[in-house]
Short mmCIF file of C-alpha atoms in Angstrom, two decimals:
data_model
loop_
_atom_site.label_atom_id
_atom_site.label_comp_id
_atom_site.label_asym_id
_atom_site.label_seq_id
_atom_site.Cartn_x
_atom_site.Cartn_y
_atom_site.Cartn_z
CA UNK S 501 108.39 81.80 57.26
CA UNK S 502 111.66 79.93 57.22
CA UNK S 503 113.32 81.71 54.35
CA UNK S 504 112.89 79.57 51.25
CA UNK S 505 112.14 82.74 49.33
CA UNK S 506 114.40 85.79 49.14
CA UNK S 507 112.86 89.11 50.26
CA UNK S 508 109.35 87.74 49.75
CA UNK S 509 110.11 86.41 46.27
CA UNK S 510 109.19 82.89 45.23
CA UNK S 511 108.81 80.84 42.09
CA UNK S 512 105.32 79.61 43.02
CA UNK S 513 102.73 80.89 45.47
CA UNK S 514 99.95 78.51 46.48
CA UNK S 515 97.08 80.63 47.80
CA UNK S 516 95.09 78.42 50.18
CA UNK S 517 96.43 75.63 52.39
CA UNK S 518 93.38 73.39 52.23
CA UNK S 519 92.74 70.05 50.55
CA UNK S 520 94.23 71.05 47.19
CA UNK S 521 96.82 73.52 48.47
CA UNK S 522 98.71 70.96 50.56
CA UNK S 523 98.95 68.67 47.53
CA UNK S 524 100.27 71.48 45.33
CA UNK S 525 102.80 72.59 47.94
CA UNK S 526 104.20 69.07 48.11
CA UNK S 527 104.41 68.42 44.39
CA UNK S 528 105.77 71.85 43.38
CA UNK S 529 108.45 71.83 46.08
CA UNK S 530 109.61 68.31 45.20
CA UNK S 531 112.12 69.94 42.83
CA UNK S 532 114.61 71.83 45.07
CA UNK S 533 115.00 74.46 42.35
CA UNK S 534 111.41 75.63 42.96
CA UNK S 535 110.96 78.10 45.82
CA UNK S 536 107.38 77.65 47.01
CA UNK S 537 105.16 79.54 49.44
CA UNK S 538 101.93 78.09 50.83
CA UNK S 539 99.57 80.69 52.32
CA UNK S 540 96.72 79.67 54.66
CA UNK S 541 94.27 81.93 56.49
CA UNK S 542 93.75 79.49 59.36
CA UNK S 543 96.07 77.91 61.92
CA UNK S 544 98.21 74.79 61.73
CA UNK S 545 96.51 71.48 62.46
CA UNK S 546 98.48 70.74 65.62
CA UNK S 547 95.45 69.86 67.74
CA UNK S 548 95.54 66.05 68.14
CA UNK S 549 91.75 65.89 67.84
CA UNK S 550 92.10 66.49 64.09
CA UNK S 551 93.61 63.02 63.77
CA UNK S 552 90.78 61.20 65.59
CA UNK S 553 88.23 59.99 63.02
CA UNK S 554 85.14 60.14 65.25
CA UNK S 555 85.76 63.87 65.72
CA UNK S 556 84.65 64.34 62.12
CA UNK S 557 81.12 64.45 63.57
CA UNK S 558 82.04 67.47 65.69
CA UNK S 559 84.98 69.42 64.20
CA UNK S 560 82.78 71.24 61.70
CA UNK S 561 80.86 72.79 64.62
CA UNK S 562 83.95 74.56 65.94
CA UNK S 563 84.47 78.21 65.09
CA UNK S 564 88.22 78.72 65.20
CA UNK S 565 88.95 76.22 62.40
CA UNK S 566 85.85 76.90 60.34
CA UNK S 567 84.78 79.68 58.01
CA UNK S 568 81.17 79.05 59.13
CA UNK S 569 79.64 80.48 55.97
CA UNK S 570 75.90 80.88 55.52
CA UNK S 571 73.86 81.19 52.38
CA UNK S 572 71.47 84.00 51.72
CA UNK S 573 67.79 83.11 52.28
CA UNK S 574 67.15 80.28 49.83
CA UNK S 575 64.02 80.78 47.70
CA UNK S 576 63.64 77.04 47.07
CA UNK S 577 63.94 76.21 50.79
CA UNK S 578 61.27 78.48 52.27
CA UNK S 579 63.74 81.33 52.68
CA UNK S 580 65.96 79.40 55.07
CA UNK S 581 69.66 80.23 55.40
CA UNK S 582 71.83 77.11 55.14
CA UNK S 583 75.06 76.77 57.09
CA UNK S 584 78.16 75.96 55.04
CA UNK S 585 81.07 74.85 57.24
CA UNK S 586 84.41 74.99 55.39
CA UNK S 587 87.82 74.20 56.83
CA UNK S 588 89.93 77.17 57.95
CA UNK S 589 93.07 75.26 58.95
CA UNK S 590 95.94 73.54 57.20
CA UNK S 591 94.33 70.70 55.29
CA UNK S 592 91.13 72.72 54.92
CA UNK S 593 87.98 70.65 54.85
CA UNK S 594 90.05 67.44 54.60
CA UNK S 595 91.00 68.13 58.24
CA UNK S 596 87.38 68.17 59.42
CA UNK S 597 85.24 66.21 56.93
CA UNK S 598 83.59 62.79 57.21
CA UNK S 599 86.51 61.01 55.48
CA UNK S 600 84.36 59.12 52.96
CA UNK S 601 86.56 58.38 49.95
CA UNK S 602 84.69 58.23 46.64
CA UNK S 603 85.74 59.26 43.12
CA UNK S 604 82.45 59.39 41.24
CA UNK S 605 81.37 57.75 38.00
CA UNK S 606 83.45 57.47 34.85
CA UNK S 607 80.65 59.34 33.07
CA UNK S 608 81.29 62.41 35.26
CA UNK S 609 84.73 62.95 33.79
CA UNK S 610 83.82 61.85 30.29
CA UNK S 611 81.15 64.56 30.41
CA UNK S 612 83.90 67.11 31.04
CA UNK S 613 85.87 65.76 28.09
CA UNK S 614 82.84 65.93 25.81
CA UNK S 615 82.39 69.59 26.79
CA UNK S 616 85.79 70.46 25.29
CA UNK S 617 88.34 69.28 27.89
CA UNK S 618 89.58 65.94 26.47
CA UNK S 619 92.46 65.66 28.93
CA UNK S 620 89.92 65.31 31.77
CA UNK S 621 88.21 62.15 30.52
CA UNK S 622 88.00 59.24 32.94
CA UNK S 623 90.87 57.36 31.34
CA UNK S 624 93.04 60.50 31.71
CA UNK S 625 92.17 61.19 35.38
CA UNK S 626 92.25 57.57 36.58
CA UNK S 627 96.08 57.54 36.73
CA UNK S 628 95.92 60.52 39.10
CA UNK S 629 93.37 58.82 41.34
CA UNK S 630 95.70 55.82 41.46
CA UNK S 631 98.71 58.07 42.08
CA UNK S 632 97.21 59.71 45.16
CA UNK S 633 96.16 56.58 47.07
CA UNK S 634 97.63 53.60 48.85
CA UNK S 635 94.69 51.25 48.89
CA UNK S 636 94.69 48.63 51.62
CA UNK S 637 92.14 46.33 49.96
CA UNK S 638 92.34 43.85 47.12
CA UNK S 639 94.55 45.13 44.27
CA UNK S 640 92.89 45.91 40.94
CA UNK S 641 93.44 47.91 37.78
CA UNK S 642 91.44 50.75 39.35
CA UNK S 643 93.40 51.13 42.59
CA UNK S 644 96.72 52.66 43.54
CA UNK S 645 99.14 51.25 46.09
CA UNK S 646 101.95 53.80 46.50
CA UNK S 647 100.24 57.17 46.98
CA UNK S 648 100.42 59.57 49.94
CA UNK S 649 96.83 58.96 51.14
CA UNK S 650 96.16 55.57 52.65
CA UNK S 651 92.64 54.39 51.86
CA UNK S 652 90.97 51.68 53.89
CA UNK S 653 87.72 49.71 54.03
CA UNK S 654 86.69 49.68 57.69
CA UNK S 655 83.97 47.00 57.39
CA UNK S 656 82.98 47.67 61.00
CA UNK S 657 80.77 44.74 62.09
CA UNK S 658 77.28 45.64 63.29
CA UNK S 659 73.87 44.08 62.54
CA UNK S 660 72.49 47.47 61.44
CA UNK S 661 75.13 47.72 58.71
CA UNK S 662 74.23 44.21 57.62
CA UNK S 663 70.54 45.10 57.58
CA UNK S 664 71.21 48.15 55.40
CA UNK S 665 73.21 46.23 52.80
CA UNK S 666 70.62 43.43 52.72
CA UNK S 667 67.71 45.88 52.48
CA UNK S 668 69.40 47.69 49.61
CA UNK S 669 69.62 44.47 47.66
CA UNK S 670 66.02 43.58 48.53
CA UNK S 671 65.03 47.01 47.17
CA UNK S 672 66.64 46.17 43.83
CA UNK S 673 70.20 47.47 44.08
CA UNK S 674 73.15 45.26 43.15
CA UNK S 675 75.79 44.60 45.79
CA UNK S 676 78.87 46.66 44.98
CA UNK S 677 82.15 45.51 46.57
CA UNK S 678 84.05 48.64 45.49
CA UNK S 679 82.45 52.02 44.73
CA UNK S 680 85.83 53.15 43.35
CA UNK S 681 86.19 50.19 41.03
CA UNK S 682 84.58 49.26 37.74
CA UNK S 683 81.07 50.55 38.47
CA UNK S 684 79.44 53.01 40.87
CA UNK S 685 75.86 51.80 41.15
CA UNK S 686 74.87 49.55 44.04
CA UNK S 687 74.92 49.14 47.81
CA UNK S 688 77.96 48.34 49.94
CA UNK S 689 80.66 49.73 52.21
CA UNK S 690 82.54 52.97 51.66
CA UNK S 691 86.26 53.45 51.47
CA UNK S 692 87.64 55.99 53.93
CA UNK S 693 90.80 58.07 54.09
CA UNK S 694 91.57 56.59 57.50
CA UNK S 695 94.61 54.46 58.20
CA UNK S 696 96.03 53.13 61.43
CA UNK S 697 93.03 54.63 63.20
CA UNK S 698 93.88 58.19 62.10
CA UNK S 699 92.52 60.75 59.64
CA UNK S 700 94.46 61.05 56.40
CA UNK S 701 94.02 64.74 55.63
CA UNK S 702 96.22 66.29 52.96
CA UNK S 703 97.97 68.27 55.73
CA UNK S 704 98.92 65.04 57.51
CA UNK S 705 99.95 63.27 54.33
CA UNK S 706 101.16 65.53 51.52
CA UNK S 707 102.22 68.56 53.56
CA UNK S 708 103.77 66.67 56.44
CA UNK S 709 105.91 64.71 53.97
CA UNK S 710 107.26 67.98 52.57
CA UNK S 711 107.69 69.80 55.88
CA UNK S 712 111.46 69.43 56.02
CA UNK S 713 112.18 70.94 52.61
CA UNK S 714 114.27 74.10 52.69
CA UNK S 715 112.55 75.42 49.55
CA UNK S 716 109.02 75.36 51.03
CA UNK S 717 107.62 78.04 53.34
CA UNK S 718 104.23 77.75 55.03
CA UNK S 719 102.59 80.99 56.15
CA UNK S 720 99.53 80.52 58.37
CA UNK S 721 97.17 83.15 59.77
CA UNK S 722 97.50 85.01 56.47
CA UNK S 723 94.51 85.95 54.33
CA UNK S 724 94.82 86.59 50.61
CA UNK S 725 93.44 90.09 49.98
CA UNK S 726 94.13 90.35 46.26
CA UNK S 727 96.29 89.23 43.39
CA UNK S 728 98.78 91.75 42.03
CA UNK S 729 98.56 92.23 38.25
CA UNK S 730 101.11 93.80 35.96
CA UNK S 731 99.01 94.25 32.84
CA UNK S 732 97.71 90.78 32.11
CA UNK S 733 100.33 88.97 34.18
CA UNK S 734 99.84 87.94 37.81
CA UNK S 735 103.02 88.81 39.69
CA UNK S 736 102.18 88.45 43.36
CA UNK S 737 99.64 88.47 46.17
CA UNK S 738 98.80 90.91 48.94
CA UNK S 739 98.37 89.04 52.22
CA UNK S 740 97.04 90.29 55.53
CA UNK S 741 98.49 88.97 58.79
CA UNK S 742 98.35 90.14 62.39
CA UNK S 743 101.42 92.19 61.58
CA UNK S 744 99.74 94.04 58.71
CA UNK S 745 99.75 93.76 54.92
CA UNK S 746 102.62 92.56 52.80
CA UNK S 747 103.14 91.82 49.12
CA UNK S 748 104.73 88.53 48.12
CA UNK S 749 105.99 88.09 44.55
CA UNK S 750 105.88 85.02 42.31
CA UNK S 751 108.41 84.76 39.47
CA UNK S 752 106.53 81.96 37.72
CA UNK S 753 102.96 81.30 38.84
CA UNK S 754 100.30 81.87 41.46
CA UNK S 755 97.81 79.05 41.91
CA UNK S 756 94.56 79.69 43.76
CA UNK S 757 93.53 76.73 45.91
CA UNK S 758 91.15 78.44 48.34
CA UNK S 759 88.09 76.40 47.42
CA UNK S 760 84.76 77.05 45.75
CA UNK S 761 84.18 80.14 47.91
CA UNK S 762 87.66 81.48 48.57
CA UNK S 763 89.06 81.21 45.03
CA UNK S 764 86.35 83.27 43.26
CA UNK S 765 86.40 85.81 46.09
CA UNK S 766 90.17 86.28 45.67
CA UNK S 767 89.64 86.91 41.96
CA UNK S 768 86.78 89.35 42.51
CA UNK S 769 88.68 91.38 45.10
CA UNK S 770 91.53 91.57 42.59
CA UNK S 771 89.28 93.18 39.98
CA UNK S 772 88.92 89.94 38.01
CA UNK S 773 85.29 89.17 37.28
CA UNK S 774 82.06 90.60 35.96
CA UNK S 775 82.53 94.34 35.39
CA UNK S 776 79.02 95.24 36.54
CA UNK S 777 79.34 93.33 39.80
CA UNK S 778 82.77 94.81 40.46
CA UNK S 779 81.51 98.34 39.83
CA UNK S 780 78.60 97.87 42.22
CA UNK S 781 81.08 96.84 44.92
CA UNK S 782 83.36 99.79 44.18
CA UNK S 783 86.19 97.71 42.73
CA UNK S 784 87.97 98.71 39.54
CA UNK S 785 87.86 96.07 36.81
CA UNK S 786 91.36 94.85 36.01
CA UNK S 787 90.28 91.92 33.85
CA UNK S 788 86.69 91.27 32.77
CA UNK S 789 85.61 87.65 33.22
CA UNK S 790 81.87 87.15 33.59
CA UNK S 791 81.90 83.61 34.98
CA UNK S 792 83.80 84.29 38.22
CA UNK S 793 81.58 83.20 41.11
CA UNK S 794 78.88 81.77 38.85
CA UNK S 795 77.98 78.10 38.23
CA UNK S 796 77.84 77.27 41.96
CA UNK S 797 76.58 73.72 42.59
CA UNK S 798 76.10 71.66 45.73
CA UNK S 799 74.66 68.32 46.80
CA UNK S 800 71.30 68.80 48.53
CA UNK S 801 70.51 66.26 51.22
CA UNK S 802 67.56 64.92 53.23
CA UNK S 803 67.52 62.52 56.18
CA UNK S 804 65.08 59.88 57.38
CA UNK S 805 65.31 58.93 61.06
CA UNK S 806 63.97 55.70 62.55
CA UNK S 807 63.99 54.23 66.01
CA UNK S 808 65.90 50.97 66.30
CA UNK S 809 64.68 47.80 67.98
CA UNK S 810 68.27 46.80 68.77
CA UNK S 811 71.11 48.86 70.29
CA UNK S 812 72.62 51.20 67.74
CA UNK S 813 76.32 51.70 67.36
CA UNK S 814 76.98 54.71 69.57
CA UNK S 815 74.20 55.19 72.12
CA UNK S 816 76.06 53.55 75.00
CA UNK S 817 79.27 55.40 74.13
CA UNK S 818 77.51 58.77 74.16
CA UNK S 819 77.53 58.74 77.95
CA UNK S 820 80.02 61.38 79.10
CA UNK S 821 82.48 59.09 80.89
CA UNK S 822 82.39 56.49 78.10
CA UNK S 823 82.79 59.15 75.40
CA UNK S 824 85.98 60.32 77.10
CA UNK S 825 87.18 56.73 77.27
CA UNK S 826 86.43 56.23 73.57
CA UNK S 827 88.45 59.35 72.69
CA UNK S 828 91.32 58.27 74.96
CA UNK S 829 91.41 54.83 73.35
CA UNK S 830 91.43 56.36 69.86
CA UNK S 831 94.20 58.80 70.83
CA UNK S 832 96.41 56.36 72.71
CA UNK S 833 95.92 53.11 70.80
CA UNK S 834 94.33 54.28 67.52
CA UNK S 835 91.61 51.69 67.97
CA UNK S 836 87.99 51.34 69.00
CA UNK S 837 84.91 53.16 67.78
CA UNK S 838 86.66 56.53 67.99
CA UNK S 839 89.11 55.39 65.32
CA UNK S 840 86.42 54.95 62.66
CA UNK S 841 83.57 56.81 61.00
CA UNK S 842 80.02 55.67 61.72
CA UNK S 843 78.68 56.18 58.19
CA UNK S 844 80.80 53.59 56.37
CA UNK S 845 77.95 51.99 54.43
CA UNK S 846 76.00 53.54 51.59
CA UNK S 847 74.60 53.26 48.10
CA UNK S 848 74.49 54.89 44.68
CA UNK S 849 71.31 54.64 42.61
CA UNK S 850 69.37 56.24 39.78
CA UNK S 851 66.28 58.38 40.27
CA UNK S 852 65.29 57.34 36.73
CA UNK S 853 66.37 54.02 35.18
CA UNK S 854 67.01 55.78 31.88
CA UNK S 855 69.99 57.65 33.34
CA UNK S 856 73.49 56.64 32.29
CA UNK S 857 74.86 56.70 35.83
CA UNK S 858 73.59 57.12 39.42
CA UNK S 859 72.33 60.53 40.50
CA UNK S 860 71.45 59.71 44.12
CA UNK S 861 73.76 58.76 46.99
CA UNK S 862 72.92 57.34 50.43
CA UNK S 863 75.00 57.63 53.59
CA UNK S 864 73.75 55.22 56.25
CA UNK S 865 74.34 55.96 59.94
CA UNK S 866 73.67 53.21 62.52
CA UNK S 867 73.01 55.84 65.19
CA UNK S 868 70.11 58.15 65.96
CA UNK S 869 69.80 61.63 67.41
CA UNK S 870 70.20 60.33 70.98
CA UNK S 871 73.46 58.62 70.03
CA UNK S 872 75.02 61.93 69.02
CA UNK S 873 74.18 63.84 72.19
CA UNK S 874 76.62 63.37 75.06
CA UNK S 875 74.73 62.75 78.31
CA UNK S 876 75.58 62.34 81.97
CA UNK S 877 76.11 58.89 83.55
CA UNK S 878 72.85 57.11 84.41
CA UNK S 879 70.83 59.61 82.37
CA UNK S 880 68.41 57.83 80.06
CA UNK S 881 66.41 59.11 77.14
CA UNK S 882 62.65 58.92 77.49
CA UNK S 883 60.59 57.21 74.81
CA UNK S 884 59.88 53.78 73.40
CA UNK S 885 63.50 53.26 72.38
CA UNK S 886 66.61 55.36 72.93
CA UNK S 887 68.24 53.72 69.91
CA UNK S 888 68.05 55.06 66.39
CA UNK S 889 69.33 54.96 62.84
CA UNK S 890 69.48 57.49 60.02
CA UNK S 891 69.83 57.43 56.26
CA UNK S 892 70.85 60.50 54.27
CA UNK S 893 70.17 60.76 50.55
CA UNK S 894 71.53 63.51 48.30
CA UNK S 895 71.05 64.50 44.67
CA UNK S 896 74.35 64.20 42.81
CA UNK S 897 73.66 66.09 39.57
CA UNK S 898 71.63 69.22 40.34
CA UNK S 899 70.58 71.53 37.52
CA UNK S 900 70.12 74.46 39.92
CA UNK S 901 72.97 76.96 39.75
CA UNK S 902 73.97 79.55 42.32
CA UNK S 903 76.52 82.30 42.84
CA UNK S 904 79.27 83.46 45.16
CA UNK S 905 79.49 87.24 45.00
CA UNK S 906 80.83 90.34 46.69
CA UNK S 907 79.10 91.95 49.63
CA UNK S 908 81.47 94.91 49.58
CA UNK S 909 84.98 95.92 48.52
CA UNK S 910 86.39 94.85 51.91
CA UNK S 911 88.22 91.49 51.57
CA UNK S 912 87.40 90.76 55.22
CA UNK S 913 83.66 91.00 54.57
CA UNK S 914 81.65 87.79 54.27
CA UNK S 915 80.79 86.65 50.74
CA UNK S 916 77.22 86.55 49.50
CA UNK S 917 76.35 82.90 48.80
CA UNK S 918 73.16 82.05 46.92
CA UNK S 919 72.93 78.32 46.21
CA UNK S 920 69.44 78.44 44.62
CA UNK S 921 68.62 74.94 45.77
CA UNK S 922 65.58 73.30 44.15
CA UNK S 923 65.01 76.17 41.73
CA UNK S 924 65.28 73.75 38.80
CA UNK S 925 62.24 71.52 38.29
CA UNK S 926 64.39 68.45 37.56
CA UNK S 927 66.02 68.72 40.99
CA UNK S 928 62.64 68.56 42.74
CA UNK S 929 61.76 65.41 40.79
CA UNK S 930 65.05 63.72 41.66
CA UNK S 931 64.84 64.62 45.35
CA UNK S 932 61.27 63.35 45.48
CA UNK S 933 62.51 60.06 44.00
CA UNK S 934 65.15 59.93 46.73
CA UNK S 935 62.50 60.41 49.42
CA UNK S 936 60.44 57.58 47.92
CA UNK S 937 63.44 55.25 47.71
CA UNK S 938 64.18 55.70 51.41
CA UNK S 939 60.57 54.76 52.13
CA UNK S 940 61.01 51.66 49.98
CA UNK S 941 64.36 50.82 51.57
CA UNK S 942 63.08 50.85 55.14
CA UNK S 943 60.05 48.78 54.15
CA UNK S 944 62.26 45.84 53.18
CA UNK S 945 62.28 42.66 55.31
CA UNK S 946 65.87 43.16 56.48
CA UNK S 947 64.95 46.48 58.11
CA UNK S 948 61.56 45.39 59.37
CA UNK S 949 63.38 43.07 61.76
CA UNK S 950 65.48 45.81 63.39
CA UNK S 951 63.64 49.14 63.01
CA UNK S 952 60.73 50.68 64.81
CA UNK S 953 58.80 53.85 64.09
CA UNK S 954 59.83 56.47 61.57
CA UNK S 955 60.68 59.56 63.60
CA UNK S 956 61.23 62.01 60.76
CA UNK S 957 59.54 62.65 58.43
CA UNK S 958 56.31 61.88 60.33
CA UNK S 959 55.37 58.22 60.09
CA UNK S 960 52.43 58.52 57.68
CA UNK S 961 51.80 58.40 53.92
CA UNK S 962 52.96 61.47 51.98
CA UNK S 963 51.47 62.76 48.74
CA UNK S 964 53.93 64.12 46.17
CA UNK S 965 52.93 67.67 47.10
CA UNK S 966 53.56 66.89 50.76
CA UNK S 967 56.96 65.42 49.89
CA UNK S 968 57.87 68.60 48.01
CA UNK S 969 56.76 70.74 50.95
CA UNK S 970 58.77 68.63 53.41
CA UNK S 971 61.84 68.93 51.17
CA UNK S 972 61.56 72.72 51.11
CA UNK S 973 61.28 72.81 54.88
CA UNK S 974 63.95 70.27 55.78
CA UNK S 975 66.52 69.69 53.02
CA UNK S 976 70.04 70.92 53.62
CA UNK S 977 73.57 70.62 52.26
CA UNK S 978 75.90 67.64 52.39
CA UNK S 979 78.82 70.12 52.13
CA UNK S 980 80.07 69.73 48.54
CA UNK S 981 80.14 73.19 46.89
CA UNK S 982 81.96 73.35 43.54
CA UNK S 983 82.06 75.07 40.17
CA UNK S 984 82.56 78.80 40.81
CA UNK S 985 85.69 79.10 38.61
CA UNK S 986 84.62 76.54 36.09
CA UNK S 987 86.90 75.00 33.51
CA UNK S 988 85.76 75.30 29.91
CA UNK S 989 85.76 77.06 26.58
CA UNK S 990 82.46 78.97 26.72
CA UNK S 991 81.91 82.61 27.67
CA UNK S 992 81.28 81.76 31.34
CA UNK S 993 84.40 79.63 31.79
CA UNK S 994 87.03 81.03 34.14
CA UNK S 995 89.93 78.65 33.45
CA UNK S 996 91.02 76.67 30.42
CA UNK S 997 91.76 72.96 30.19
CA UNK S 998 95.13 73.50 31.88
CA UNK S 999 93.46 75.51 34.65
CA UNK S 1000 94.98 78.84 33.51
CA UNK S 1001 92.72 81.84 34.09
CA UNK S 1002 91.43 82.92 30.69
CA UNK S 1003 93.19 86.00 29.36
CA UNK S 1004 95.87 86.14 32.07
CA UNK S 1005 99.30 84.61 32.50
CA UNK S 1006 100.93 83.38 35.67
CA UNK S 1007 97.60 82.57 37.34
CA UNK S 1008 95.70 79.29 37.73
CA UNK S 1009 92.92 77.86 39.86
CA UNK S 1010 93.28 74.27 41.07
CA UNK S 1011 90.57 73.15 43.46
CA UNK S 1012 86.89 72.14 43.47
CA UNK S 1013 85.97 75.53 42.01
CA UNK S 1014 87.10 74.41 38.54
CA UNK S 1015 84.59 71.56 38.23
CA UNK S 1016 82.23 72.34 35.32
CA UNK S 1017 79.65 69.98 36.81
CA UNK S 1018 79.38 68.15 40.11
CA UNK S 1019 80.76 64.65 40.34
CA UNK S 1020 78.81 61.67 41.69
CA UNK S 1021 80.87 61.58 44.86
CA UNK S 1022 82.01 63.14 48.07
CA UNK S 1023 84.34 65.80 46.70
CA UNK S 1024 87.52 65.18 48.72
CA UNK S 1025 89.14 62.60 46.42
CA UNK S 1026 88.24 64.45 43.17
CA UNK S 1027 89.75 67.65 44.62
CA UNK S 1028 93.01 65.88 45.45
CA UNK S 1029 93.02 64.46 41.91
CA UNK S 1030 92.57 67.96 40.46
CA UNK S 1031 95.52 69.25 42.48
CA UNK S 1032 97.73 66.32 41.44
CA UNK S 1033 96.93 66.91 37.79
CA UNK S 1034 97.40 70.68 38.12
CA UNK S 1035 100.86 70.25 39.66
CA UNK S 1036 101.91 68.04 36.77
CA UNK S 1037 100.69 70.62 34.26
CA UNK S 1038 102.55 73.43 36.01
CA UNK S 1039 105.77 71.43 36.07
CA UNK S 1040 105.33 70.46 32.40
CA UNK S 1041 104.79 74.10 31.43
CA UNK S 1042 107.93 75.18 33.28
CA UNK S 1043 109.92 72.52 31.42
CA UNK S 1044 108.53 73.76 28.09
CA UNK S 1045 109.56 77.33 28.94
CA UNK S 1046 113.08 76.40 30.08
#
């Protein structure tokens, strides 16, 4: 640490240097009177591969920057354990995700407002979405132009992208020129947080912009073991580094930004949570709060693979020598296929026309399994066609609820994650509708001209029971866990409308964990919005107390 704080004393401690934490560190340290500490368990993001967009397909497989969580055996998925990669590096998952930039539907946020949080309605959060972005497309009342994160529309030309957008319209979806504009429903191209051929993580945008401030310290390789309480006031955190444990004090506030898994675990190991669960783990209850770690939600995903009658986007570049050339071009010139994401087309649709907003999302990938496996020069893939395409569809509004809970009293022990996928009957119905829509989509004339055989699921008719069985055996996550420290006013809420932990002072949560319900989107942009809004609330509260 550089010394912004005196003898390990700060005004604000941001616990977690991921997507939200980097935003908070920037905004809170913008006032030189605020001494701020950002604590991150992982390393700095110095590796240049973090900046290369195509590496988003591979970074989540690495171990040193990834928490590599796993669920418990999932009862709704034939007892399978599902891998949950989460970023363990400055920038968190924004340093290793797929860089799709979506906000969700207006109804998502209005639903939060109707549940007792009026300041989180769509008209109240839209200014924060506009504040965080510099949109490179056509200006509109929905887009921002001066924010830290540059947002671009890649519009990479390829006949398979064109076929997808045409097939979506043939299947009954409207063309949508901007998923982050007036409406969500439709088929079109995604925005990405890529600019100048480089990833726009919050570490490389918000945190980098604040890196020269004398009042901001960044402590990496430091795990939060527990929050220090003095009665009902949070006064500091105990962190563990290679050098041992140390206690760092916060004169004003501690804000947890460790994500949907890390934030509830920090609370539980501090004795903040359900008394019965804490007792079973051998932890003394310091503050009873039943909802900590409950309300876990995630987007469940399935994939249909087809062979392609025409060359897909990446097969030729998957040859070892060409893959190295693609990476070199992306690194040196910030151009070429390595400077983009392959899944920059998609759709939002309703599983039931009676719904107010879409509850299914498609990510289209103009590349098959063979295009994602690096091979030696002159090595060919056997079969009718080496080319392939894939379409992923996920359920946006699951009713199934899971938990993140203690495995033991040791903060270094892995959490117990039980997502409970497909345990709600409505989720099975929606996922079945998603399966059927993909069948309908690929049957459209635009795809019939460019696709071959369905490779997975097997190319045959499926009964509804067979669809359900295939879902249980094959569905997996699309990596959007939220909700474990939910915002609200009911008995299971963990934070209030201003993200203060109920019953305590000096402690907030400001990340995806506070979402009462999942949004209709990839969760990166909504998490940045939450952190922007949280920083404003913290600064407002300090001004009121002055």
